[in-house]
Amino acid sequence: MTKDKILQAPDMNVSAEERAAGGRKSISKEQVTKYLPYITLFSLVALISLYDPAFLKLENLLQTAQDISTLFIMALGMTFVIYIAGIDLSSQSVASMTTVIVALLLPSFGIGAALAAVIIGAVFGMASGLVHTRFKIASFIATLAVGGIAYATGQVVSGQRSTYMPADLREQSMGWMVGNTAGIPHEIFVALALLLIALFIERRTVFGRSLKAVGSGELAAVASGLKVTKIKVMTFALSGAFAAMAGVMLATRLSGGSPTMADQFLLPAIVAVLVGGTPLTGGVGGVLNTLIGALIVAVIRTSMTYLEVPAEAQQIFFGVVLIAAIALTIDRSKVKVVK
Amino acid sequence: MSKVLSKEFLQRWAPLIVLFSLCIIVSIINPNFLSVRNFARLATSSAAPLMLAIGVTFIIIMGSIDLSMEGVMAFCGASLAVVMLQFNSFVEWGFLAIPVAIVFGVAIGFVNGLIHVKLKIPSFLVSLGIGFSCIGLTMVMTGGVRVSASDKAFRLLLTERFFGFPLMVYVAFAALLLAYFIQKKTALGRNLYAIGGGEELAHASGVKVERVRIIAFALAGAFYALGAMFAVAQIGSVASNLGTGFMFVSITSVVVGGTALMGGIGGVWQTLVGVLIVAVISNGMVLVGLPTYIQEGVLGVLVILAVALATNRKAIQLVK
Amino acid sequence: MLEFKKVEKTFPGVRALKGIDFEIKRGEIVGLVGENGAGKSTLMKVIYGAYQHDGGEVLINGTPVVFRNPRDAMENGIGMVFQEQSLITNLTVMENIFLGFEAQFMKFGIINWRKMAQAACEQLKKVKLDVDPYTTTSELSFTQRQLVELAKVLTLEERVEGDLVILLDEPTSVLPRKEIELLFDLVRELRSRASFVFVSHRMDEVIELSDRIYVMKDGEVVDVVDSDGCDVDAIQHKMVGREIDKRYYREDKKHPYQQNKVLVETRNLGKEGEFSDVSLKLRAGEVLALVGTEGCGTEGVIRSIFGLDKPTAGELYLNGEPVRAFSAFNGVRSGVGYIPRERKIEGIVGGMSVVENMTLANMQDYSTWGVFKSGVERELAEQWVSKLSIKTATIDTHCGNLSGGNQQKVVLSKWRSAGAKIILLDHPTRGLDIGAKEDVYDMVREMCDDGCGVILIADTLEEALGLAHTIAVFKDGEIQKWFESGGDHQPDQYDLLHYMI
């Protein structure tokens, strides 16, 4: 506190004016960053369809969308956390854990297994949030630690083995999730339904508004009487729930669970959020941006397959894209000291 | 004042007390714990994590974090093995690949620090991205297959024993001393603490913060490479998953040892204690008969406890 | 040796230094006094290189210089002892003393600790501080740290050719009397090695220590007096000295408050290290101004009333109800509204629109089951925009893009629309232009007419006198004196200042 004071120096009026002036100048840049995700998506699509026009075939597009649905759902939850300027590194562990849980519970609870999995995911998210806010531990460490616990839970519950869903039970309780209607895979419907719910939360609810306030001006939110701690915990819980939904869908698609099933998900999910235009500094962007971001990730993946880049080597690319996306979107005026 | 002292005292000695209590508990449950054989096993398995933890200690002292170690370790390990094969084909001195791997580690760390500082991106994300990229690079380099590292001189690290402990334990200890030397005796080491204690104040006093940060990441990279070397020596071969799990273990060790994530406090000796705590826990779990795979969960709880104890919550306004 | 000639410093919209003439001779101790915002700290910053002047000349021994940064100034023999200390607490004393200048003790990149410790002892001797240079700084007392800071600045002696100028920024503000005397003795002794600029709001101390005193007001040096035989009163009059324009503060709209309707009451409220024994009452329609120097505890008082800070002693009653749980949430629910000093940080959310900011404190009023009712909040926002004539393109414009005055109006309407009856204003006109200030004064009067009570920490004494019904003068965290405005004894700025310092 005292340290901050010297560093910020007096003359608040001066710096305020300067900042206001700076703000006005960057409007044009703001607009560029706003449309950058769309431009990126369309140029990528254009490029790849030049390379292979077959990409634009409806069934191919649907396939691409279907493949990205699971990741997209996880990224939706992640969006809320990044929107309040936090991060959730536990998502993939939570998702992996829920694949195991849902596969194990399916025989006894049917569709209830999915519900239970989502609740457990939310509980883990809530734990992250509580650790983060109560102990004042940076969110990436809190979620890393809780992620470790989730990972171990998955290992213990599964006994380190893959678990399988009995085919008939899977069909009966979860079949609706992976079917086809009029040639459109149901995963897309599920993902879109969740997107609508997330969009509703973001745009129309008091909670969504609170997220925006916390993300773009946490201290002002506190000083307006918002219960910021509670909001943060709920956000992490929401992220956990979405990660769990991703896990349920993954388990259903692959007819079983394994404690490492979602291991490759974390990075692309973060990339999807950031590339979509929700910067790490929070307050800007949203779930619709994440849709664009996820589509960009999908197109990149598909094009890599076209270019015959092996799956694991794609990681190189995602690492680079991650850094580039942060570099382009981060609001540097918000971070004084970068650690 | 006395209250402050007692808290500081506790924070300073708690890790050591925990380590000894753990040792006592485990040895009561299973007396085999107290054998030279077991200690050698413990020390050998700690060599690689110790190097990684030392590397990231430098970064954490600055108040930053580095999550790239798994990737860097895999990449350095793989290049070690691949280069060793190349060398072995015309000279017998495969171990000459070691400096090559260290140079790679330094280079990656340098890039890491450069991006972090110049593009002003939080270190945890830069390093996360770099780490993933490195795993990808490793896959490409190894073609997804396991590469064996069977140079004779290199294998001496594990096979040659003095007083029951393999050579690598001594090498690791030497590296620890080197790290301590850097921390204590060089301007670089002291500047790390200055940055962790008050970056803007340090900057105002003329510390070249950006340069120090970049060098610190490069230094960390060198230690990751050493860690890779020990891990490869232990296993005898490399695959792209060489580093898997090490990120968590190393960060946990640093934090549990008493180096504060906020920066400015702690050091490599604390990290040694932290590494030993983690090693005793996992060693103990085996001796006690618990499955090792719950280790990650135990470590997760440990991190939360350690950080929660070490954080001065009143001093922090905003955490993100 | 150090001389300022017609030095100017302009920030966007503010001329902070207006043709300053300033001179320090060798071995001299120069005092610098002025009200908050008179330009003292800007002048200091120009001297030690944190700001660069944009007009006039800065001369050292007759040669014009420009310091690009503090390090530049240091190399010219100018050092600063900060009020809020600038030592890095996890480093040892000697490391702090030589931070950034370790090279002299290094060989091949290795630090010779023994050599550094010896050198540090030399420096510590200069300030007569007997501590082990290997001590970690956090273990020292506040006074000891201040001396270490001074020792750090004194290393310039060995490093720089020529004379030293050392700036002391409020070095005594937290020291007990005995230690102040030690510090003063030390400074007097050190004048054989350096000149000093001494900034303080304690007039008696400035007179005691300095040879000459510069009095600043509104970015100008209004007088230079010799401390021998000078008069505290005369200086204080020069620091303020201005007539209050009654129309400017809407005196005509000032109405008596409702004696028996108490909105806020504190009984012996205290918070460790900030304020103590504060008992006050705020009644409906009243403007209560809390005045005092920077850091005298007034900010802590209103933050406690709002619930952002938790007092450690005494009781607080809002609308007659005792407050047990201190949180901003509870404050808002009890009808308290807080307009913070740091408008851009705690006042508005820059990335949110006007309408979103306005409803932030009472979103539940515009929603059912947590879902916003469409239109209701927009309607309200439109109303307030026209009522307060807020200049904004649309109600969906980001608040960050509004001017300071309009942002302040948005914050005010946030609390008014939330139904707040207790309004806490912390420097509400800071950084606003005159027109916007007048708008804020208008709003204060209107709120009083609506039965609100206002607690004001004013930007200037003038403002406090112009607006308030009642004034409480704070010093060192305690209320020194109460004044009633509008009675037989209309207080003036000098009366207030007298009890402040």
Coordinates of C-alpha atoms in Angstrom, one line a residue, chain A residues 5-271:
Chain A
K5 CA 1.8 5.5 -3.1
I6 CA 5.2 6.7 -4.0
L7 CA 5.1 5.0 -7.2
Q8 CA 1.9 6.3 -8.3
A9 CA 3.0 9.8 -7.3
P10 CA 0.6 12.7 -6.6
D11 CA -0.9 14.8 -9.4
M12 CA -3.6 12.4 -10.2
N13 CA -5.3 15.0 -12.3
V14 CA -2.4 15.1 -14.6
S15 CA -2.0 11.4 -15.1
A16 CA -5.8 11.1 -15.5
E17 CA -5.8 13.7 -18.3
E18 CA -2.9 11.9 -19.9
R19 CA -4.6 8.6 -19.8
A20 CA -7.8 10.1 -21.2
A21 CA -5.9 11.5 -24.0
G22 CA -4.2 8.2 -24.6
G23 CA -7.6 6.5 -24.5
R24 CA -8.9 8.6 -27.3
K25 CA -6.0 7.9 -29.5
S26 CA -6.3 4.2 -29.2
I27 CA -9.8 4.0 -30.5
S28 CA -8.8 3.2 -34.0
K29 CA -6.5 0.4 -32.6
E30 CA -9.4 -0.8 -30.5
Q31 CA -11.5 -1.2 -33.6
V32 CA -8.8 -3.1 -35.3
T33 CA -8.5 -5.5 -32.4
K34 CA -12.2 -5.8 -32.3
Y35 CA -12.5 -7.1 -35.8
L36 CA -9.2 -8.9 -35.9
P37 CA -10.6 -12.3 -34.9
Y38 CA -13.2 -12.1 -37.8
I39 CA -10.6 -11.1 -40.3
T40 CA -8.3 -13.9 -39.1
L41 CA -11.0 -16.4 -39.4
F42 CA -12.1 -15.4 -42.9
S43 CA -8.6 -15.1 -44.2
L44 CA -7.8 -18.6 -42.9
V45 CA -10.8 -20.0 -44.4
A46 CA -10.1 -18.3 -47.7
L47 CA -6.5 -19.6 -47.7
I48 CA -7.4 -23.1 -46.9
S49 CA -10.1 -23.3 -49.5
L50 CA -7.8 -22.0 -52.1
Y51 CA -5.4 -24.8 -51.2
D52 CA -8.2 -27.3 -51.3
P53 CA -11.7 -26.2 -52.3
A54 CA -13.1 -29.4 -50.8
F55 CA -12.7 -27.8 -47.4
L56 CA -15.8 -25.7 -48.1
K57 CA -18.0 -28.8 -48.6
L58 CA -20.9 -28.8 -46.1
E59 CA -20.1 -32.1 -44.6
N60 CA -16.5 -31.2 -44.1
L61 CA -17.5 -28.0 -42.4
L62 CA -19.9 -29.9 -40.2
Q63 CA -17.2 -32.3 -39.4
T64 CA -14.9 -29.5 -38.4
A65 CA -17.5 -28.0 -36.2
Q66 CA -18.3 -31.3 -34.6
D67 CA -14.7 -31.9 -33.8
I68 CA -14.3 -28.6 -32.1
S69 CA -17.5 -28.7 -30.0
T70 CA -15.9 -30.3 -27.0
L71 CA -13.1 -27.9 -26.9
F72 CA -15.4 -25.0 -27.5
I73 CA -17.5 -25.9 -24.4
M74 CA -14.4 -25.9 -22.2
A75 CA -13.3 -22.6 -23.8
L76 CA -16.8 -21.1 -22.9
G77 CA -16.2 -21.7 -19.2
M78 CA -12.6 -20.5 -19.5
T79 CA -14.0 -17.3 -21.2
F80 CA -15.7 -16.2 -18.0
V81 CA -12.6 -16.7 -15.9
I82 CA -10.4 -14.8 -18.4
Y83 CA -13.1 -12.1 -18.6
I84 CA -12.5 -11.3 -15.0
A85 CA -8.8 -11.3 -15.7
G86 CA -8.1 -14.6 -14.1
I87 CA -7.1 -17.9 -15.6
D88 CA -8.2 -21.5 -15.1
L89 CA -5.4 -24.1 -15.6
S90 CA -7.5 -26.8 -14.0
S91 CA -9.9 -27.2 -16.9
Q92 CA -8.3 -30.2 -18.6
S93 CA -7.8 -32.1 -15.4
V94 CA -11.4 -31.5 -14.4
A95 CA -12.6 -32.6 -17.8
S96 CA -10.5 -35.7 -17.7
M97 CA -11.7 -36.5 -14.2
T98 CA -15.3 -36.1 -15.3
T99 CA -14.9 -38.5 -18.3
V100 CA -14.0 -41.1 -15.7
I101 CA -16.8 -40.2 -13.3
V102 CA -19.5 -40.1 -16.0
A103 CA -18.4 -43.5 -17.4
L104 CA -18.4 -45.0 -13.9
L105 CA -21.7 -43.6 -12.8
L106 CA -23.5 -44.2 -16.1
P107 CA -24.6 -47.8 -15.3
S108 CA -26.2 -46.8 -12.0
F109 CA -27.6 -43.3 -12.7
G110 CA -28.1 -43.0 -16.4
I111 CA -28.4 -39.4 -17.4
G112 CA -28.0 -38.5 -13.8
A113 CA -24.4 -39.4 -14.2
A114 CA -23.9 -36.4 -16.5
L115 CA -25.6 -34.2 -14.0
A116 CA -23.4 -35.5 -11.1
A117 CA -20.3 -35.0 -13.2
V118 CA -21.2 -31.4 -13.9
I119 CA -21.9 -30.7 -10.3
I120 CA -18.5 -32.3 -9.3
G121 CA -16.8 -30.1 -11.9
A122 CA -18.5 -27.1 -10.4
V123 CA -17.4 -28.1 -7.0
F124 CA -13.8 -28.3 -8.1
G125 CA -14.1 -24.9 -9.8
M126 CA -15.6 -23.5 -6.7
A127 CA -12.6 -24.9 -4.7
S128 CA -10.3 -23.1 -7.1
G129 CA -12.2 -19.9 -6.6
L130 CA -12.2 -20.2 -2.8
V131 CA -8.5 -21.0 -2.7
H132 CA -7.9 -18.1 -5.0
T133 CA -10.0 -15.5 -3.2
R134 CA -9.7 -16.6 0.5
F135 CA -6.0 -17.3 0.5
K136 CA -5.3 -14.6 -2.1
I137 CA -3.3 -17.0 -4.2
A138 CA -2.9 -16.0 -7.9
S139 CA -5.5 -17.8 -9.9
F140 CA -3.0 -19.7 -12.1
I141 CA -1.4 -21.3 -9.1
A142 CA -4.7 -22.0 -7.3
T143 CA -6.1 -23.7 -10.4
L144 CA -2.9 -25.5 -11.1
A145 CA -3.0 -26.9 -7.6
V146 CA -6.7 -27.8 -7.7
G147 CA -6.1 -29.2 -11.1
G148 CA -3.5 -31.5 -9.6
I149 CA -6.1 -32.7 -7.1
A150 CA -8.6 -33.2 -9.8
Y151 CA -6.0 -35.2 -11.8
A152 CA -5.2 -37.4 -8.8
T153 CA -8.9 -37.9 -8.2
G154 CA -9.4 -39.1 -11.7
Q155 CA -6.5 -41.5 -11.3
V156 CA -7.8 -42.8 -8.0
V157 CA -11.4 -43.2 -9.2
S158 CA -10.4 -44.9 -12.3
G159 CA -7.7 -47.0 -10.7
Q160 CA -5.5 -45.6 -13.5
R161 CA -7.4 -47.5 -16.2
S162 CA -9.6 -46.5 -19.0
T163 CA -13.3 -47.0 -18.2
Y164 CA -15.8 -48.0 -20.8
M165 CA -19.5 -47.2 -21.1
P166 CA -21.7 -50.1 -21.9
A167 CA -22.9 -49.5 -25.4
D168 CA -26.6 -49.9 -24.7
L169 CA -26.6 -47.7 -21.7
R170 CA -24.6 -45.1 -23.5
E171 CA -27.1 -45.2 -26.4
Q172 CA -30.0 -45.0 -24.0
S173 CA -28.9 -42.1 -21.8
M174 CA -26.4 -40.2 -23.8
G175 CA -27.2 -41.1 -27.3
W176 CA -29.0 -37.8 -27.9
M177 CA -25.7 -36.0 -27.5
V178 CA -23.9 -37.7 -30.4
G179 CA -26.6 -38.5 -32.9
N180 CA -27.3 -36.9 -36.2
T181 CA -30.4 -34.9 -37.3
A182 CA -30.7 -33.9 -40.9
G183 CA -27.0 -34.6 -41.3
I184 CA -26.1 -32.2 -38.6
P185 CA -24.2 -33.8 -35.7
H186 CA -25.9 -33.2 -32.3
E187 CA -22.7 -32.0 -30.7
I188 CA -23.1 -28.8 -32.6
F189 CA -26.6 -28.3 -31.2
V190 CA -25.4 -29.0 -27.7
A191 CA -22.5 -26.6 -28.1
L192 CA -24.8 -23.9 -29.6
A193 CA -27.3 -24.3 -26.8
L194 CA -24.6 -23.9 -24.2
L195 CA -23.3 -20.9 -26.1
L196 CA -26.8 -19.3 -26.0
I197 CA -27.0 -20.0 -22.3
A198 CA -23.5 -18.5 -21.7
L199 CA -24.4 -15.5 -23.9
F200 CA -27.6 -15.0 -21.9
I201 CA -25.6 -15.1 -18.7
E202 CA -23.1 -12.6 -20.1
R203 CA -25.4 -10.1 -21.6
R204 CA -28.7 -10.3 -19.8
T205 CA -28.0 -11.1 -16.2
V206 CA -26.8 -9.2 -13.2
F207 CA -24.1 -11.8 -12.8
G208 CA -22.8 -11.2 -16.3
R209 CA -22.8 -7.5 -15.7
S210 CA -20.9 -8.0 -12.5
L211 CA -18.3 -10.1 -14.4
K212 CA -17.7 -7.2 -16.7
A213 CA -17.3 -4.8 -13.8
V214 CA -14.9 -7.1 -12.0
G215 CA -13.0 -7.6 -15.2
S216 CA -12.6 -4.0 -16.2
G217 CA -12.4 -2.3 -12.9
E218 CA -12.3 -4.6 -9.9
L219 CA -11.7 -1.8 -7.3
A220 CA -14.6 0.2 -8.7
A221 CA -16.7 -2.9 -8.5
V222 CA -15.8 -3.3 -4.8
A223 CA -16.5 0.4 -4.1
S224 CA -19.9 0.0 -5.7
G225 CA -20.8 -2.6 -3.2
L226 CA -20.5 -5.7 -5.4
K227 CA -19.6 -8.9 -3.6
V228 CA -16.5 -9.4 -5.7
T229 CA -15.3 -12.5 -3.8
K230 CA -18.6 -14.3 -4.3
I231 CA -18.7 -13.4 -7.9
K232 CA -15.2 -14.7 -8.5
V233 CA -15.9 -18.0 -6.8
M234 CA -19.1 -18.4 -8.9
T235 CA -17.1 -17.7 -12.0
F236 CA -14.6 -20.4 -11.3
A237 CA -17.4 -22.8 -10.4
L238 CA -19.0 -22.0 -13.8
S239 CA -15.7 -22.7 -15.5
G240 CA -15.5 -26.0 -13.7
A241 CA -19.0 -26.9 -14.7
F242 CA -18.3 -26.1 -18.4
A243 CA -15.1 -28.1 -18.2
A244 CA -17.1 -31.0 -16.8
M245 CA -19.7 -30.7 -19.6
A246 CA -16.8 -30.9 -22.1
G247 CA -15.7 -34.0 -20.2
V248 CA -19.2 -35.6 -20.4
M249 CA -19.4 -34.9 -24.1
L250 CA -15.9 -36.3 -24.7
A251 CA -16.6 -39.5 -22.7
T252 CA -19.8 -40.0 -24.7
R253 CA -18.1 -39.5 -28.0
L254 CA -15.3 -41.9 -27.1
S255 CA -17.6 -44.3 -25.2
G256 CA -15.6 -44.2 -22.1
G257 CA -13.3 -42.2 -19.8
S258 CA -9.7 -42.1 -18.9
P259 CA -7.9 -39.9 -16.4
T260 CA -5.7 -38.4 -19.2
M261 CA -8.4 -38.1 -21.8
A262 CA -8.6 -34.3 -22.1
D263 CA -4.8 -33.8 -21.7
Q264 CA -4.4 -32.0 -24.9
F265 CA -7.2 -29.5 -24.3
L266 CA -5.9 -26.8 -22.1
L267 CA -3.7 -24.9 -24.5
P268 CA -6.1 -24.8 -27.4
A269 CA -8.9 -23.8 -25.1
I270 CA -6.9 -20.8 -23.8
V271 CA -5.9 -20.1 -27.4

